[in-house]
Coordinates of C-alpha atoms in Angstrom, one line a residue:
Chain Y
M15 CA 7.6 44.4 8.1
L16 CA 6.0 41.4 9.2
H17 CA 2.8 40.5 7.2
T18 CA 0.6 37.9 8.7
N19 CA -2.4 36.5 7.4
G20 CA -4.4 34.8 10.4
R21 CA -5.9 32.3 8.0
D22 CA -2.5 31.2 6.9
D23 CA -1.2 30.7 10.3
V24 CA -4.1 28.3 11.3
L25 CA -3.8 26.4 8.3
A26 CA 0.0 26.2 8.7
A27 CA -0.4 25.3 12.4
R28 CA -2.9 22.6 11.3
H29 CA -0.8 21.0 8.6
G30 CA 2.5 22.2 9.4
L31 CA 3.0 23.4 6.1
V32 CA 5.5 26.1 4.6
H33 CA 4.1 28.6 2.2
L34 CA 6.0 30.3 -0.5
G35 CA 5.3 33.3 -2.6
E36 CA 6.1 33.6 -6.2
E37 CA 9.6 34.2 -6.0
A38 CA 12.5 32.7 -4.2
G39 CA 14.0 35.9 -2.4
F40 CA 13.5 36.0 1.3
S41 CA 15.0 37.9 4.3
A42 CA 15.0 36.4 7.9
R43 CA 13.3 38.4 10.4
S44 CA 12.8 36.1 13.4
L45 CA 13.2 32.5 14.2
S46 CA 9.6 31.8 14.0
T47 CA 8.6 33.6 10.9
L48 CA 10.2 34.6 7.7
Q49 CA 8.7 37.0 5.3
L50 CA 9.0 36.6 1.5
S51 CA 8.8 39.9 -0.3
A52 CA 7.9 38.9 -3.7
G53 CA 6.4 40.8 -6.4
P54 CA 2.6 41.5 -5.9
Q55 CA 2.2 38.9 -3.4
T56 CA 3.7 38.7 0.0
V57 CA 3.3 35.5 1.9
T58 CA 4.2 34.4 5.3
M59 CA 6.4 31.3 5.7
V60 CA 5.8 30.0 9.1
L61 CA 8.5 27.8 10.9
L62 CA 6.8 25.6 13.2
K63 CA 9.7 25.2 16.0
N64 CA 8.3 21.8 17.2
L65 CA 8.4 20.4 13.6
H66 CA 11.1 18.0 13.3
P67 CA 12.0 14.8 11.3
P68 CA 10.2 11.8 12.6
T69 CA 12.3 9.3 14.4
E70 CA 10.2 6.4 14.5
G71 CA 8.2 4.4 11.9
V72 CA 10.1 5.9 9.1
R73 CA 9.7 3.6 6.2
H74 CA 11.8 5.3 3.9
E75 CA 14.3 8.4 4.1
Q76 CA 15.2 10.1 0.8
A77 CA 17.9 12.7 1.1
E78 CA 18.9 15.3 -1.8
T79 CA 15.2 15.6 -2.7
T80 CA 13.7 18.6 -4.2
A81 CA 10.2 19.3 -3.4
V82 CA 8.1 21.3 -5.7
M83 CA 4.7 22.4 -4.6
D84 CA 2.3 23.5 -7.3
G85 CA 5.1 24.4 -9.4
Q86 CA 6.9 26.3 -6.5
R87 CA 10.4 24.8 -6.2
L88 CA 10.8 24.7 -2.2
G89 CA 14.5 23.7 -2.4
C90 CA 16.5 20.5 -1.8
G91 CA 16.0 18.6 1.5
T92 CA 15.2 15.1 2.8
L93 CA 11.8 13.3 2.2
Y94 CA 10.6 11.2 5.2
V95 CA 8.0 8.7 4.6
A96 CA 6.9 7.7 8.0
E97 CA 4.0 5.5 9.1
T98 CA 2.3 8.5 10.9
R99 CA 2.8 11.3 8.2
L100 CA 4.9 12.2 5.2
S101 CA 7.3 15.2 5.7
W102 CA 10.0 16.9 4.0
F103 CA 12.7 19.2 5.6
D104 CA 15.4 21.3 3.8
G105 CA 17.9 20.9 6.4
S106 CA 17.6 24.3 8.1
G107 CA 14.7 23.4 10.1
M108 CA 11.9 24.3 7.6
G109 CA 9.6 21.8 6.2
F110 CA 6.2 20.8 5.8
C111 CA 4.3 17.6 6.6
L112 CA 1.2 15.9 5.2
E113 CA -1.2 13.7 6.6
Y114 CA -1.9 10.4 4.8
P115 CA -5.9 10.8 4.7
T116 CA -5.3 14.1 2.7
I117 CA -3.4 12.4 0.0
S118 CA -5.5 11.3 -2.9
L119 CA -2.8 9.7 -4.9
H120 CA 0.7 9.2 -5.5
A121 CA 2.7 8.2 -8.5
I122 CA 6.1 7.7 -10.1
S123 CA 6.5 10.1 -13.1
R124 CA 9.1 8.9 -15.6
D125 CA 7.7 10.8 -18.5
V126 CA 10.3 13.6 -19.1
S127 CA 8.2 15.1 -21.8
A128 CA 5.5 15.8 -19.1
Y129 CA 7.9 17.1 -16.5
P130 CA 11.7 17.3 -17.1
Q131 CA 12.6 15.0 -14.3
E132 CA 11.6 11.5 -12.9
H133 CA 9.9 12.2 -9.7
L134 CA 7.4 11.2 -7.0
Y135 CA 4.1 12.8 -7.8
V136 CA 1.5 13.5 -4.8
M137 CA -1.8 14.9 -5.1
V138 CA -3.1 16.5 -2.0
N139 CA -6.7 17.1 -1.5
G140 CA -7.5 20.7 -0.9
K141 CA -5.2 23.7 -1.0
L142 CA -2.3 24.0 1.2
S143 CA -2.2 27.8 0.9
D144 CA -5.3 29.9 0.5
E145 CA -3.1 32.6 -1.1
N146 CA -2.0 30.2 -3.7
E147 CA -4.3 30.5 -6.8
A148 CA -2.8 27.8 -8.7
E149 CA -5.2 25.9 -10.9
M150 CA -6.4 22.5 -9.5
A151 CA -5.0 20.7 -12.5
E152 CA -2.0 22.4 -13.4
K153 CA -0.7 21.4 -16.8
P154 CA 3.1 20.0 -16.7
A155 CA 3.9 21.9 -19.7
D156 CA 3.2 24.9 -17.8
E157 CA 5.5 24.1 -15.1
E158 CA 8.4 23.7 -17.5
E159 CA 8.0 27.1 -18.7
E160 CA 7.2 28.8 -15.6
E161 CA 8.7 26.8 -12.9
D162 CA 8.3 29.8 -10.4
D163 CA 4.8 30.8 -11.2
S164 CA 2.3 29.3 -8.9
S165 CA -0.7 30.2 -10.8
S166 CA -1.6 29.4 -14.3
G167 CA -4.7 31.7 -14.5
G168 CA -7.7 31.5 -12.1
G169 CA -10.4 31.7 -14.7
D170 CA -12.5 28.7 -14.0
D171 CA -11.3 27.9 -10.6
D172 CA -13.5 25.7 -8.7
D173 CA -14.6 27.2 -5.4
D174 CA -15.8 23.9 -4.2
E175 CA -13.3 22.7 -1.6
E176 CA -13.4 19.1 -2.9
G177 CA -12.2 20.1 -6.3
R178 CA -9.1 22.0 -5.1
I179 CA -6.0 20.1 -4.9
T180 CA -2.3 20.7 -4.4
E181 CA 0.3 18.9 -6.5
I182 CA 3.6 18.2 -4.8
R183 CA 6.5 16.5 -6.8
F184 CA 9.3 15.0 -4.8
V185 CA 12.5 14.8 -7.2
P186 CA 15.2 12.8 -5.7
S187 CA 18.9 13.0 -7.0
D188 CA 18.9 9.4 -7.1
K189 CA 16.3 8.2 -9.5
A190 CA 16.6 4.8 -8.7
A191 CA 15.2 5.4 -5.4
L192 CA 11.7 6.2 -6.9
E193 CA 10.5 2.9 -6.5
S194 CA 11.2 2.4 -2.8
M195 CA 9.7 5.9 -2.1
F196 CA 6.5 4.9 -3.9
S197 CA 6.2 1.6 -2.2
A198 CA 6.8 3.1 1.3
M199 CA 4.1 5.7 0.5
C200 CA 1.9 2.7 -0.6
E201 CA 2.4 0.8 2.6
C202 CA 2.0 3.9 4.8
Q203 CA -1.3 4.8 3.0
A204 CA -2.8 1.4 3.5
L205 CA -2.1 2.2 7.3
H206 CA -4.7 5.0 7.1
P207 CA -8.0 3.7 5.8
D208 CA -10.7 6.1 5.3
P209 CA -12.5 6.4 8.8
E210 CA -15.7 7.2 7.2
D211 CA -16.0 4.2 5.3
E212 CA -16.3 1.4 7.5
D213 CA -18.2 -2.0 6.8
S214 CA -20.2 -2.9 9.9
D215 CA -19.1 -6.4 9.9
N216 CA -15.4 -6.4 9.9
D217 CA -14.7 -8.9 12.6
F218 CA -14.2 -12.6 11.7
E219 CA -15.1 -14.5 14.7
G220 CA -13.6 -18.0 13.5
E221 CA -10.1 -19.4 13.8
E222 CA -7.8 -18.2 11.0
Y223 CA -4.3 -18.7 9.9
D224 CA -2.9 -15.5 10.5
V225 CA -0.1 -15.1 8.1
E226 CA 1.2 -12.0 9.7
E227 CA 1.2 -13.2 13.1
A228 CA 3.0 -16.5 11.6
E229 CA 5.5 -14.4 10.1
A230 CA 6.2 -12.1 13.1
E231 CA 6.6 -15.3 15.3
H232 CA 9.0 -17.1 13.3
G233 CA 10.1 -15.1 10.4
H234 CA 8.3 -16.9 7.7
A235 CA 5.0 -17.1 6.3
D236 CA 3.3 -20.3 5.1
I237 CA 1.4 -18.7 2.4
P238 CA -0.6 -21.0 0.6
T239 CA 0.2 -19.8 -2.9
F240 CA 1.4 -23.3 -3.8
Y241 CA -0.1 -26.7 -2.8
T242 CA 1.2 -27.8 0.5
C243 CA 0.1 -31.1 2.0
D244 CA -3.6 -30.0 3.1
E245 CA -4.2 -27.7 0.2
G246 CA -3.3 -30.4 -2.0
L247 CA -5.9 -32.5 -0.5
S248 CA -8.6 -30.9 -2.6
S249 CA -6.8 -31.6 -5.9
L250 CA -6.2 -35.3 -5.1
T251 CA -7.4 -37.7 -7.6
Q252 CA -9.4 -40.8 -6.1
E253 CA -6.1 -43.0 -6.6
G254 CA -4.1 -40.3 -5.0
Q255 CA -6.5 -40.1 -1.9
A256 CA -6.4 -44.0 -1.5
T257 CA -2.6 -44.0 -1.6
L258 CA -2.5 -41.1 0.9
E259 CA -5.0 -43.2 3.2
R260 CA -2.9 -46.2 3.0
L261 CA 0.2 -44.3 3.9
E262 CA -1.4 -42.7 6.6
G263 CA -2.7 -45.8 8.0
M264 CA 0.7 -47.3 7.9
L265 CA 2.2 -44.3 9.6
A266 CA -0.2 -44.3 12.3
Q267 CA 0.4 -47.8 13.1
S268 CA 4.1 -47.5 13.3
V269 CA 4.4 -44.2 14.9
A270 CA 1.9 -44.6 17.5
Q271 CA 3.8 -47.2 19.4
Q272 CA 6.6 -44.8 20.5
Y273 CA 7.3 -41.3 20.1
H274 CA 10.3 -39.5 21.5
M275 CA 11.3 -36.5 19.2
A276 CA 13.0 -33.5 20.5
G277 CA 11.3 -30.2 19.6
V278 CA 8.3 -31.6 18.2
R279 CA 4.9 -31.6 19.8
T280 CA 3.5 -35.0 20.4
E281 CA 0.3 -34.3 21.8
E282 CA -1.7 -34.6 18.6
S283 CA -2.5 -38.1 17.3
K284 CA -0.1 -39.2 14.7
P285 CA -2.2 -39.8 11.8
E286 CA -2.5 -36.1 11.1
F287 CA 1.2 -35.9 10.6
E288 CA 1.9 -35.7 7.2
D289 CA 5.4 -33.8 7.1
G290 CA 7.8 -36.2 5.7
M291 CA 10.5 -35.0 8.1
E292 CA 8.8 -36.8 10.8
V293 CA 8.9 -40.1 8.8
D294 CA 12.5 -39.6 8.5
A295 CA 13.3 -39.1 12.1
A296 CA 11.0 -41.9 13.2
A297 CA 12.8 -44.3 11.0
M298 CA 15.9 -43.9 13.1
E299 CA 14.2 -45.9 15.9
A300 CA 15.1 -49.4 14.9
G301 CA 12.5 -51.9 14.0
Q302 CA 9.7 -49.4 13.6
F303 CA 9.2 -49.8 10.0
E304 CA 10.5 -53.2 9.4
D305 CA 7.2 -54.2 7.9
A306 CA 6.8 -51.0 6.0
D307 CA 7.6 -50.8 2.4
V308 CA 9.7 -47.5 2.9
D309 CA 13.1 -46.8 1.3
H310 CA 15.7 -44.4 3.1
Chain U
M1 CA 12.1 -4.1 -0.2
E2 CA 10.0 -2.9 2.8
S3 CA 8.3 -5.4 4.9
E4 CA 4.8 -6.4 3.8
G5 CA 2.7 -4.7 6.4
A6 CA -0.8 -4.5 5.5
E7 CA -0.1 -4.5 1.7
S8 CA -0.5 -7.9 0.1
T9 CA 1.7 -6.8 -2.9
S10 CA 5.4 -6.4 -2.4
S11 CA 7.4 -4.8 -5.1
G12 CA 9.6 -7.8 -5.0
P13 CA 9.3 -10.8 -7.4
G14 CA 5.6 -10.6 -8.2
P15 CA 2.2 -9.9 -6.6
V16 CA 1.1 -12.5 -3.6
E17 CA -2.2 -13.5 -4.2
V18 CA -3.5 -13.9 -0.8
V19 CA -4.1 -10.9 1.5
N20 CA -2.2 -11.3 4.6
S21 CA -4.3 -9.5 7.2
I22 CA -7.5 -11.3 8.7
R23 CA -9.1 -8.1 8.9
E24 CA -8.6 -7.2 5.3
R25 CA -9.8 -10.7 4.2
T26 CA -12.9 -10.2 6.2
I27 CA -13.6 -6.6 5.0
A28 CA -12.8 -8.0 1.3
E29 CA -15.1 -11.0 1.5
N30 CA -18.0 -8.7 2.8
S31 CA -17.9 -6.3 0.0
M32 CA -17.6 -5.9 -3.7
V33 CA -13.8 -5.0 -3.4
V34 CA -13.5 -8.9 -3.9
L35 CA -14.3 -8.2 -7.5
L36 CA -11.8 -5.5 -8.0
Q37 CA -9.2 -7.7 -6.4
G38 CA -9.9 -10.2 -9.1
L39 CA -9.0 -7.5 -11.5
Q40 CA -5.3 -7.9 -10.9
G41 CA -3.4 -8.0 -14.1
E42 CA -6.4 -6.4 -16.2
V43 CA -6.1 -2.9 -17.8
T44 CA -8.8 -0.8 -16.8
T45 CA -10.1 2.7 -16.1
V46 CA -10.5 4.3 -12.8
D47 CA -12.4 7.4 -12.5
L48 CA -11.6 9.6 -9.4
R49 CA -14.0 11.7 -7.6
N50 CA -11.9 14.7 -8.6
E51 CA -13.2 14.1 -12.3
S52 CA -9.8 12.7 -13.6
T53 CA -9.4 9.3 -14.8
A54 CA -6.6 6.7 -14.8
R55 CA -6.1 4.0 -17.3
G56 CA -3.5 1.3 -16.5
R57 CA -2.9 -2.3 -15.4
V58 CA -4.2 -3.1 -12.0
V59 CA -1.3 -4.4 -9.9
N60 CA -3.1 -4.6 -6.5
V61 CA -6.3 -3.7 -4.8
D62 CA -6.6 -3.9 -0.9
A63 CA -9.5 -4.1 1.2
F64 CA -9.8 -0.5 1.8
M65 CA -10.1 -0.1 -2.2
N66 CA -6.7 1.6 -2.5
V67 CA -5.8 0.8 -6.2
R68 CA -2.3 0.4 -7.5
L69 CA -1.9 0.6 -11.2
E70 CA 1.2 0.4 -13.5
D71 CA 1.7 1.9 -16.9
V72 CA -0.8 4.5 -16.3
L73 CA -2.3 7.3 -18.7
Y74 CA -3.6 9.7 -16.2
R75 CA -6.0 12.2 -17.6
D76 CA -6.8 15.3 -15.3
R77 CA -10.2 17.0 -15.3
R78 CA -9.1 19.1 -18.1
G79 CA -8.1 16.3 -20.5
Q80 CA -4.5 16.7 -20.0
V81 CA -2.8 13.4 -20.2
T82 CA 0.4 12.3 -18.2
R83 CA 1.9 8.9 -18.4
L84 CA 3.0 7.5 -15.1
Q85 CA 5.0 4.4 -14.3
D86 CA 3.2 3.5 -11.1
L87 CA 0.2 5.0 -9.5
F88 CA -1.5 4.6 -6.2
I89 CA -5.1 6.0 -5.7
T90 CA -6.4 6.2 -2.1
G91 CA -9.7 4.4 -2.1
R92 CA -11.5 7.3 -0.8
N93 CA -10.9 9.3 -3.9
I94 CA -12.2 6.7 -6.3
R95 CA -15.6 7.2 -7.8
Y96 CA -15.7 4.1 -10.2
V97 CA -13.6 1.3 -11.4
H98 CA -14.5 0.2 -15.0
I99 CA -14.8 -3.7 -15.2
P100 CA -13.4 -4.8 -18.6
D101 CA -16.2 -6.2 -20.9
H102 CA -14.3 -9.6 -21.0
V103 CA -14.4 -10.1 -17.3
D104 CA -16.9 -12.5 -16.0
I105 CA -18.0 -10.8 -12.8
M106 CA -19.6 -13.7 -11.0
K107 CA -16.7 -16.1 -11.7
T108 CA -14.1 -13.5 -10.6
I109 CA -16.2 -13.0 -7.3
Q110 CA -16.2 -16.6 -6.8
S111 CA -12.6 -17.3 -7.4
Q112 CA -11.7 -14.6 -5.1
L113 CA -13.9 -15.9 -2.3
A114 CA -12.3 -19.3 -2.8
K115 CA -9.0 -17.8 -2.4
I116 CA -9.8 -16.1 0.9
H117 CA -11.4 -19.3 2.2
R118 CA -8.3 -21.4 1.3
V119 CA -6.3 -19.2 3.2
R120 CA -8.7 -19.0 6.1
N121 CA -9.0 -22.8 6.3
F122 CA -5.3 -23.3 5.9
A123 CA -4.6 -24.1 9.5
S124 CA -7.7 -25.9 10.5
L125 CA -7.1 -28.4 7.6
G126 CA -3.6 -28.9 9.3
G127 CA -1.6 -26.8 7.1
G128 CA 1.3 -24.7 8.2
R129 CA 4.4 -26.2 10.1
K130 CA 3.1 -28.3 13.0
E131 CA 5.9 -27.4 15.4
Y132 CA 5.1 -23.8 15.2
A133 CA 1.2 -24.0 15.4
K134 CA -0.5 -22.0 18.1
K135 CA -1.3 -23.5 21.6
T136 CA -4.6 -22.0 21.2
K137 CA -5.6 -24.1 18.2

């Protein structure tokens, strides 16, 4: 007998989620829905046919990862941390996905006294299943004892939607992968800033050194975390400044005469060139630095 | 590790101090987030909107106020405490970030803004490799 709950289906359709009842047994009825007959509660598990693992923008993929949702062990599968959404599939086509804006926080838990396995903890805003009566802040100790019990009592459950959360734990068999999983999620979360929270003036009109662009163009980033030529200018002493000016003057004088260097732009006036490489190359032109006090 | 993307901190050798994206720099310098960014390395408490709190060392705060903490004691609204190695809190879910008493707020803001300006002016001062400089400059 198929038991359907309209609201659940809508939720599932919106979030692409899988709902599980309190016990693991199930029987397959059709391709699109499975019924779980379990104790007092019967919940529909909805398989979305068009739900499949992401192929693009996958920052991290972790196989052999068990998913536990609000204490419910969903089985072992593969976690996909993609730029568009977070998803998990058990290999037989069943799975769920989470939109990053719904994720409040994620963390690496290595405290085995709190939860027996090291895992990636994800807290999602709101309840993924209305039928799931799990408490908002489920004590990890409870989960140890009652791993299959989704509810730890509904006494002071908050009816306020904002207070309701879902806790998901992704337990990879490879614990060393937790850092990569965590980092990948951090990066993807950063790609989904809160649309409600926009500052009015986000555009900088002036010219700026775009580190990302520089990196994309030629695979390195001149990030001024150390003093390079011009950054160091501000920390030159007076003596240093004088020396710099003298050297620049000498360079300007010699180099201005002739300038043929393959691969180097020559449009700019030479005094601005402070990269030592140019000096060396120029020195190969005989006679240029005869009057200069330069050792090579 | 993964590519930097919009994050300014990679999980590699250590946190990069400057924010890589122009947009993030602009957002940051126009809001109090710069103060939080200056808390990198400090141990502090973050109050979440769901009434839980997280206390740990600030690894990174981005322009969207996403906070990454390490060595965290996470206390849920019931008072249950869990230890977490690394924690990433979405900016949207943060209510308060406590500023440690010993932190000089004005100085922190000023030095953060200075860092942003240093990066911003990096190219106009002639920094960066000349042969790769953009034609539009």
